[in-house]
Amino acid sequence: MATLTVNFKNNSGLPDNLVSIGFVSGSTSAPFSISYPDPNLTQPLELEIQPLNQTKGAGNWYSLTDLSNGISISNFSGRIYVAYGQTWSVLNAGYEPAQNITDVNFFLRYDKMELTFNGNPADVADLTSIDYWSIPMQLETFLNGVSVQTDNGIKTGKTAEMIYSQLSAITTPPQSGLQNAIAAVVPGSFQQAPTQPGTGFARIIGPSSYPPIGGVPIIPYALFSNYIDYLIQDFGPGTTSGQVIPGLGNGTIATIAGHFNGVGPNVPTTGPQSAQSYNFTASVNSSGDITLTGTVGSVTGTTTIVYKKSDLISPSGIYGANAPFSINGGASQNPANDVYGWITGDLLAGFNIGAIASATKINSVQVGTMESSKWFTLPDTSLFNNLQQNSLYYNQYAAILQQLSDAYNFAYSDRFSPVLVSLDPSTVNTLQVSLFNVTTSS
């Protein structure tokens, strides 16, 4: 059976006993097999790691003092949490902290990475800042001591202070226009050293982590309502087709088209999880609702998919990649792992990077005229402010992180640039996770 050795390198400035690690499985039914050498024995005895949030209480946290000789993973798919100073407590079985001021763990400093290892060639790890940004990390893989691949939470030549200050600036003052919105920086009071920027620093919350509009805390990031209003004004019903961008106008805002490769190693031959092509015209109405009209390979006739503006501008919508939709007038549903989820991903990714109705020319072709699948061939340096001059017409949070970090910055980062580190056991047998301080460069 293949195993993966994971070592933790502490560059945080904190002593090992104040840096804690916890393991949260992505599924209660998935295999979970992680062990570590007993640090108190001369002849190491392998001890079994327990899931962090299995039962209510303090949680199964392991300090770096315990894990000084690393861990050995045989089967695990989920999140590895890191906490500086005080660890978050488990409020109930299966709990993970909510980015909400009513959560008792809200003001603590923690972060996470994601990893899947079951001894398969497709196994991967990644850094993610989609939900929030807090603890800078670095992933580096090795085969028999030789470095294979590196994923930098802070890109070479950049600093964590750059990330902190630039992310902080886009919600100070708040841009959402909603009453009582506050900056996305979470101050806190907890044991840590050295002193962080601000009066204690826990996290900067990403735009997708806020509750629905009307909830607390109130999202301070710019809402995509400005982008949608622009689409209505310049390309909505009654405007002249082709006046601004060829093929767009009189409601038409994009072409959502491409090929879905299907789901799983044994792809079904029929149904929404089968491999198939799709071709839709995206249009906006005067209310800002988006409608896709066209064809899906597995379905006979015309298919219509509708996204309401209120759902798109909600934090879970365009930002969170989970905007609900209805198909052919049916009940509202959320994106799933099927062709409709993939199509939705095209549309929402287009909003996030600013590709929809972009007049920018790449290789003499205006991006707004491209089929959506072509957007994913664009260089990652050509996205965001290179596609739209108005900063309200793309995901500002993702745009900043894209320049400074290799981590996931929004849900579809991997469609545009490599953010995954391979854990193929034929080419990798060790993963090193380096942990940094917010004022430290990797």
Coordinates of C-alpha atoms in Angstrom, one line a residue:
M1 CA 0.0 0.0 0.0
A2 CA 1.3 3.4 -1.0
T3 CA 1.8 6.0 1.8
L4 CA 2.6 9.7 1.8
T5 CA 4.9 11.3 4.4
V6 CA 3.8 14.8 5.3
N7 CA 6.3 17.0 7.2
F8 CA 5.5 20.4 8.8
K9 CA 8.1 23.1 8.7
N10 CA 7.5 25.9 11.2
N11 CA 8.6 29.3 10.0
S12 CA 5.8 31.1 11.9
G13 CA 7.9 32.6 14.6
L14 CA 5.8 30.7 17.2
P15 CA 7.1 27.8 19.2
D16 CA 6.0 24.4 18.1
N17 CA 3.6 23.9 21.0
L18 CA 1.6 27.0 19.8
V19 CA 1.1 25.7 16.3
S20 CA -1.6 23.1 16.0
I21 CA -2.8 20.8 13.2
G22 CA -6.2 19.1 12.7
F23 CA -7.6 16.8 10.0
V24 CA -11.1 17.1 8.7
S25 CA -12.4 14.5 6.3
G26 CA -14.6 15.6 3.4
S27 CA -16.9 12.7 4.0
T28 CA -17.9 10.6 7.0
S29 CA -17.8 7.5 4.8
A30 CA -14.4 8.1 3.2
P31 CA -11.4 6.1 4.3
F32 CA -9.4 7.9 7.0
S33 CA -6.0 6.4 7.9
I34 CA -3.2 8.7 9.2
S35 CA -0.6 7.9 11.7
Y36 CA 2.4 9.5 13.4
P37 CA 5.4 8.3 15.5
D38 CA 4.9 8.5 19.3
P39 CA 7.3 11.4 20.2
N40 CA 7.9 10.0 23.7
L41 CA 9.3 6.7 22.7
T42 CA 12.9 5.9 21.6
Q43 CA 11.5 3.1 19.4
P44 CA 8.6 4.9 17.6
L45 CA 5.2 3.4 18.0
E46 CA 2.7 4.5 15.3
L47 CA -0.2 6.3 16.8
E48 CA -3.4 6.8 14.9
I49 CA -4.5 10.4 14.1
Q50 CA -8.2 11.0 14.9
P51 CA -10.5 13.3 12.9
L52 CA -10.5 16.8 14.3
N53 CA -14.3 17.3 14.5
Q54 CA -15.5 13.8 15.2
T55 CA -17.2 14.7 18.5
K56 CA -18.2 17.9 20.4
G57 CA -15.5 19.3 22.5
A58 CA -11.9 20.7 22.3
G59 CA -11.3 18.8 19.1
N60 CA -8.5 16.4 18.2
W61 CA -5.7 18.8 17.6
Y62 CA -2.0 17.9 17.4
S63 CA 0.8 20.3 18.2
L64 CA 3.9 20.5 16.0
T65 CA 5.7 19.1 19.1
D66 CA 3.7 15.9 18.6
L67 CA 4.2 15.9 14.9
S68 CA 7.9 16.8 14.9
N69 CA 8.7 13.6 12.9
G70 CA 5.8 14.1 10.5
I71 CA 2.8 11.9 9.7
S72 CA 2.1 9.1 7.3
I73 CA -1.1 9.1 5.2
S74 CA -2.5 6.0 3.7
N75 CA -6.1 7.3 3.1
F76 CA -7.4 10.8 3.5
S77 CA -9.4 13.3 1.5
G78 CA -10.3 16.6 3.1
R79 CA -8.8 19.6 4.8
I80 CA -5.8 20.0 7.0
Y81 CA -6.3 22.9 9.4
V82 CA -3.6 25.0 11.0
A83 CA -4.2 27.1 14.1
Y84 CA -1.8 29.6 15.7
G85 CA -2.2 30.0 19.4
Q86 CA -5.7 29.0 20.7
T87 CA -7.4 26.3 18.7
W88 CA -11.0 26.4 17.6
S89 CA -13.4 24.1 19.6
V90 CA -15.8 21.7 18.0
L91 CA -19.4 22.8 18.6
N92 CA -21.0 19.6 17.3
A93 CA -20.0 16.5 15.4
G94 CA -18.9 17.4 11.9
Y95 CA -18.6 21.1 12.7
E96 CA -16.2 23.6 11.0
P97 CA -16.0 27.3 11.9
A98 CA -18.4 29.7 10.2
Q99 CA -17.2 33.1 9.1
N100 CA -19.8 34.7 11.2
I101 CA -19.4 36.9 14.3
T102 CA -21.9 34.7 16.2
D103 CA -19.5 31.8 15.9
V104 CA -17.5 31.4 19.1
N105 CA -14.4 30.6 17.1
F106 CA -14.7 33.6 14.8
F107 CA -11.8 35.7 16.3
L108 CA -9.2 32.9 16.3
R109 CA -6.4 32.6 13.8
Y110 CA -6.5 29.5 11.7
D111 CA -6.3 28.5 8.0
K112 CA -6.4 25.3 5.9
M113 CA -5.1 23.4 2.9
E114 CA -6.7 20.6 1.0
L115 CA -5.4 17.1 0.2
T116 CA -6.5 13.9 -1.3
F117 CA -4.3 10.8 -1.0
N118 CA -5.4 7.2 -1.5
G119 CA -2.4 6.0 -3.4
N120 CA -3.9 6.9 -6.8
P121 CA -2.1 8.7 -9.7
A122 CA -4.8 11.5 -9.6
D123 CA -4.1 12.4 -5.9
V124 CA -3.5 16.1 -5.3
A125 CA -3.0 18.8 -2.7
D126 CA -3.7 22.5 -2.9
L127 CA -3.6 25.8 -1.0
T128 CA -6.9 27.7 -0.9
S129 CA -7.8 31.3 0.0
I130 CA -11.3 31.2 -1.4
D131 CA -13.0 31.3 2.0
Y132 CA -10.5 33.5 3.8
W133 CA -6.8 34.3 4.0
S134 CA -4.8 34.0 7.2
I135 CA -1.7 31.8 7.5
P136 CA 0.8 31.9 4.6
M137 CA 1.8 28.4 3.6
Q138 CA 3.9 26.6 1.0
L139 CA 3.6 23.1 -0.4
E140 CA 6.7 21.3 -1.8
T141 CA 6.7 17.6 -2.9
F142 CA 9.7 15.3 -3.0
L143 CA 10.7 11.9 -4.3
N144 CA 13.4 10.3 -2.2
G145 CA 14.6 13.7 -1.1
V146 CA 14.6 15.4 -4.5
S147 CA 12.3 18.3 -4.9
V148 CA 9.5 17.7 -7.5
Q149 CA 7.0 20.6 -7.4
T150 CA 6.3 23.7 -5.3
D151 CA 3.1 25.6 -4.6
N152 CA 3.7 29.0 -3.1
G153 CA 1.1 30.6 -0.9
I154 CA 3.2 33.7 -1.5
K155 CA 4.8 34.0 -4.9
T156 CA 8.5 34.6 -5.2
G157 CA 9.4 38.2 -4.7
K158 CA 6.1 39.0 -2.9
T159 CA 5.3 39.3 0.8
A160 CA 2.5 38.4 3.1
E161 CA 2.3 42.0 4.1
M162 CA 1.5 42.8 0.4
I163 CA -1.4 40.4 0.5
Y164 CA -2.6 41.7 3.9
S165 CA -2.5 45.4 2.8
Q166 CA -4.0 44.9 -0.7
L167 CA -6.8 42.7 0.4
S168 CA -7.6 45.0 3.3
A169 CA -7.8 48.0 1.0
I170 CA -10.6 46.7 -1.2
T171 CA -13.1 46.7 1.7
T172 CA -11.8 49.8 3.5
P173 CA -14.1 51.6 3.1
P174 CA -16.7 48.9 2.2
Q175 CA -17.8 48.9 -1.5
S176 CA -21.0 46.9 -1.4
G177 CA -23.2 49.9 -0.7
L178 CA -25.0 47.9 2.1
Q179 CA -25.6 49.5 5.4
N180 CA -23.4 48.5 8.4
A181 CA -20.9 46.6 6.2
I182 CA -17.5 46.4 7.8
A183 CA -14.0 45.7 6.5
A184 CA -13.2 42.1 5.8
V185 CA -10.3 42.1 8.2
V186 CA -11.1 40.1 11.4
P187 CA -9.2 41.5 14.5
G188 CA -8.8 39.3 17.5
S189 CA -7.2 38.9 20.9
F190 CA -5.3 35.6 21.3
Q191 CA -1.9 34.2 22.0
Q192 CA 0.6 34.9 19.2
A193 CA 4.0 36.3 18.4
P194 CA 5.4 38.4 16.9
T195 CA 2.7 41.2 16.8
Q196 CA 0.6 41.2 13.6
P197 CA -0.7 44.2 11.6
G198 CA -3.7 45.7 13.3
T199 CA -5.0 45.0 16.8
G200 CA -4.4 41.3 16.5
F201 CA -5.1 39.6 13.2
A202 CA -7.2 36.5 12.6
R203 CA -8.3 36.4 8.9
I204 CA -9.4 38.4 5.9
I205 CA -12.7 36.9 4.9
G206 CA -13.2 36.2 1.2
P207 CA -16.3 37.5 -0.5
S208 CA -17.9 34.0 -0.9
S209 CA -17.8 33.4 2.8
Y210 CA -20.4 35.9 3.8
P211 CA -24.0 35.0 4.6
P212 CA -26.8 36.0 2.2
I213 CA -27.4 39.7 1.8
G214 CA -29.2 40.8 5.0
G215 CA -27.1 38.4 7.2
V216 CA -24.3 39.3 9.7
P217 CA -21.5 40.1 9.0
I218 CA -22.6 42.2 6.1
I219 CA -20.5 41.7 2.9
P220 CA -18.2 44.7 2.3
Y221 CA -17.0 43.7 -1.2
A222 CA -18.3 45.2 -4.4
L223 CA -21.4 43.3 -5.5
F224 CA -21.8 42.2 -9.1
S225 CA -24.9 44.3 -9.5
N226 CA -22.8 47.0 -11.1
Y227 CA -21.5 44.6 -13.7
I228 CA -25.0 43.3 -14.5
D229 CA -26.4 46.9 -14.7
Y230 CA -23.6 47.7 -17.2
L231 CA -24.6 44.6 -19.3
I232 CA -28.3 45.8 -19.2
Q233 CA -27.3 49.3 -20.2
D234 CA -24.9 48.5 -23.1
F235 CA -26.1 45.1 -24.2
G236 CA -29.6 44.7 -22.8
P237 CA -33.0 44.5 -24.6
G238 CA -33.5 47.3 -27.1
T239 CA -29.8 48.0 -27.6
T240 CA -28.3 47.5 -31.1
S241 CA -26.6 44.2 -31.8
G242 CA -23.0 44.7 -32.7
Q243 CA -22.8 48.3 -31.8
V244 CA -20.3 47.8 -28.9
I245 CA -19.0 44.2 -29.5
P246 CA -19.8 42.1 -32.6
G247 CA -22.6 39.7 -31.9
L248 CA -23.5 41.2 -28.6
G249 CA -26.4 43.5 -27.8
N250 CA -30.3 43.4 -27.9
G251 CA -30.0 41.2 -24.8
T252 CA -27.2 38.9 -25.9
I253 CA -24.1 39.1 -23.6
A254 CA -22.1 35.9 -24.3
T255 CA -21.8 32.5 -25.9
I256 CA -21.6 29.7 -23.3
A257 CA -20.2 26.7 -25.3
G258 CA -17.8 23.9 -25.0
H259 CA -17.4 20.2 -24.1
F260 CA -18.0 18.5 -20.8
N261 CA -15.8 15.4 -20.2
G262 CA -18.2 13.6 -17.9
V263 CA -17.9 12.4 -14.3
G264 CA -15.6 9.8 -12.8
P265 CA -13.2 7.2 -14.0
N266 CA -16.2 5.3 -15.5
V267 CA -18.0 8.0 -17.3
P268 CA -21.8 7.2 -17.9
T269 CA -22.8 6.9 -21.5
T270 CA -26.1 8.9 -21.0
G271 CA -27.5 11.5 -18.7
P272 CA -26.2 14.8 -17.3
Q273 CA -22.9 13.2 -16.0
S274 CA -22.0 11.8 -19.5
A275 CA -19.5 13.4 -21.8
Q276 CA -21.2 15.9 -24.1
S277 CA -21.0 19.2 -25.8
Y278 CA -23.2 22.3 -25.1
N279 CA -23.9 25.5 -26.9
F280 CA -25.9 28.4 -25.4
T281 CA -26.6 32.1 -26.0
A282 CA -26.6 34.0 -22.8
S283 CA -28.9 37.0 -22.5
V284 CA -29.8 39.5 -19.9
N285 CA -33.3 41.0 -19.3
S286 CA -34.2 44.4 -18.0
S287 CA -34.4 43.0 -14.4
G288 CA -30.8 41.6 -14.6
D289 CA -31.8 38.0 -14.8
I290 CA -29.5 35.8 -17.0
T291 CA -31.0 33.3 -19.4
L292 CA -29.1 30.6 -21.3
T293 CA -30.9 29.3 -24.4
G294 CA -29.4 26.5 -26.5
T295 CA -28.6 22.8 -26.7
V296 CA -27.1 20.1 -24.4
G297 CA -25.8 17.0 -26.1
S298 CA -27.8 14.5 -24.0
V299 CA -31.1 16.4 -24.3
T300 CA -33.3 16.6 -27.4
G301 CA -34.6 20.1 -28.3
T302 CA -33.9 23.5 -26.8
T303 CA -32.9 23.9 -23.2
T304 CA -33.4 27.1 -21.2
I305 CA -31.5 27.8 -18.0
V306 CA -32.4 30.9 -15.9
Y307 CA -30.4 32.6 -13.1
K308 CA -32.0 35.3 -11.1
K309 CA -30.1 38.5 -10.5
S310 CA -30.7 38.3 -6.7
D311 CA -29.1 34.9 -6.6
L312 CA -26.1 36.0 -8.8
I313 CA -25.2 39.0 -6.6
S314 CA -25.6 37.0 -3.3
P315 CA -22.2 36.1 -1.8
S316 CA -22.9 32.4 -2.6
G317 CA -23.8 33.3 -6.3
I318 CA -21.1 34.6 -8.6
Y319 CA -18.5 34.9 -5.8
G320 CA -19.3 31.5 -4.3
A321 CA -19.9 29.6 -7.6
N322 CA -23.2 28.3 -6.2
A323 CA -25.9 30.4 -7.9
P324 CA -29.1 28.4 -8.2
F325 CA -30.9 28.1 -11.5
S326 CA -34.0 26.6 -13.1
I327 CA -34.1 24.4 -16.2
N328 CA -37.0 24.7 -18.6
G329 CA -39.1 26.4 -15.9
G330 CA -38.5 23.6 -13.3
A331 CA -37.7 24.0 -9.6
S332 CA -34.7 25.9 -8.5
Q333 CA -31.5 23.8 -8.1
N334 CA -27.9 24.4 -7.1
P335 CA -25.0 23.4 -9.4
A336 CA -24.0 19.7 -9.1
N337 CA -21.2 17.6 -10.6
D338 CA -22.8 17.3 -14.0
V339 CA -23.1 19.1 -17.3
Y340 CA -25.4 21.8 -15.9
G341 CA -22.9 22.5 -13.1
W342 CA -20.1 22.8 -15.7
I343 CA -22.1 25.2 -17.8
T344 CA -22.9 27.3 -14.7
G345 CA -19.2 27.3 -14.0
D346 CA -18.5 28.8 -17.4
L347 CA -21.0 31.6 -16.8
L348 CA -19.8 32.4 -13.2
A349 CA -16.2 32.2 -14.1
G350 CA -16.8 34.6 -16.9
F351 CA -18.2 37.1 -14.4
N352 CA -15.4 36.6 -11.9
I353 CA -12.6 37.2 -14.4
G354 CA -14.5 40.0 -16.4
A355 CA -14.7 38.0 -19.7
I356 CA -18.4 38.6 -20.3
A357 CA -18.7 41.5 -22.7
S358 CA -15.0 42.2 -22.6
A359 CA -13.8 44.4 -25.5
T360 CA -10.2 43.5 -24.8
K361 CA -8.5 41.9 -27.8
I362 CA -6.2 38.9 -27.4
N363 CA -4.6 37.7 -30.6
S364 CA -6.8 40.2 -32.5
V365 CA -10.0 38.6 -31.1
Q366 CA -12.3 40.5 -28.6
V367 CA -12.7 38.3 -25.6
G368 CA -16.4 39.0 -25.4
T369 CA -17.0 37.4 -28.7
M370 CA -15.3 34.1 -27.7
E371 CA -17.1 30.9 -26.8
S372 CA -16.8 30.5 -23.0
S373 CA -14.5 27.5 -23.3
K374 CA -11.9 29.7 -25.0
W375 CA -11.7 31.9 -21.9
F376 CA -9.9 29.1 -20.1
T377 CA -7.1 29.2 -22.7
L378 CA -6.3 32.8 -21.8
P379 CA -3.1 33.5 -20.0
D380 CA -3.8 34.1 -16.3
T381 CA -2.0 37.4 -16.6
S382 CA -4.7 38.6 -19.1
L383 CA -7.6 38.3 -16.7
F384 CA -9.5 40.7 -14.4
N385 CA -8.4 44.3 -14.9
N386 CA -6.9 43.3 -18.3
L387 CA -10.4 42.3 -19.4
Q388 CA -12.4 45.1 -17.8
Q389 CA -11.2 48.7 -17.1
N390 CA -13.8 49.1 -14.3
S391 CA -12.8 47.3 -11.1
L392 CA -16.4 46.7 -10.3
Y393 CA -16.7 44.3 -13.2
Y394 CA -14.6 41.4 -11.9
N395 CA -13.7 39.7 -8.6
Q396 CA -11.2 42.1 -7.0
Y397 CA -10.3 39.7 -4.2
A398 CA -9.3 37.0 -6.7
A399 CA -7.5 39.5 -8.9
I400 CA -5.2 40.6 -6.0
L401 CA -4.5 37.0 -4.9
Q402 CA -3.8 35.9 -8.5
Q403 CA -0.8 38.3 -8.6
L404 CA 0.5 37.4 -5.2
S405 CA -0.2 33.7 -4.5
D406 CA -0.5 30.3 -6.2
A407 CA -3.4 29.4 -4.0
Y408 CA -7.0 29.0 -5.2
N409 CA -8.5 32.5 -5.3
F410 CA -12.0 31.7 -6.5
A411 CA -13.7 28.4 -7.3
Y412 CA -12.6 28.1 -10.9
S413 CA -8.9 29.1 -10.5
D414 CA -7.9 25.7 -11.7
R415 CA -9.5 26.3 -15.1
F416 CA -7.1 29.1 -15.7
S417 CA -3.8 28.2 -14.0
P418 CA -2.2 25.2 -12.2
V419 CA -3.1 25.3 -8.5
L420 CA -2.8 21.6 -7.7
V421 CA 0.3 19.8 -6.6
S422 CA 0.4 16.1 -7.8
L423 CA 0.7 13.4 -5.1
D424 CA 1.0 10.6 -7.6
P425 CA 2.8 7.9 -5.6
S426 CA 5.0 7.0 -8.6
T427 CA 6.5 10.5 -8.6
V428 CA 6.1 11.7 -5.0
N429 CA 6.5 10.2 -1.6
T430 CA 6.9 13.2 0.7
L431 CA 4.9 16.5 1.0
Q432 CA 6.4 19.4 3.1
V433 CA 4.0 22.0 4.4
S434 CA 5.8 25.2 5.4
L435 CA 4.0 27.6 7.7
F436 CA 4.8 31.3 7.8
N437 CA 4.1 34.5 9.7
V438 CA 2.0 37.2 8.1
T439 CA 5.0 39.5 7.9
T440 CA 7.2 36.9 6.3
S441 CA 7.9 36.2 2.7
S442 CA 8.3 32.6 1.5

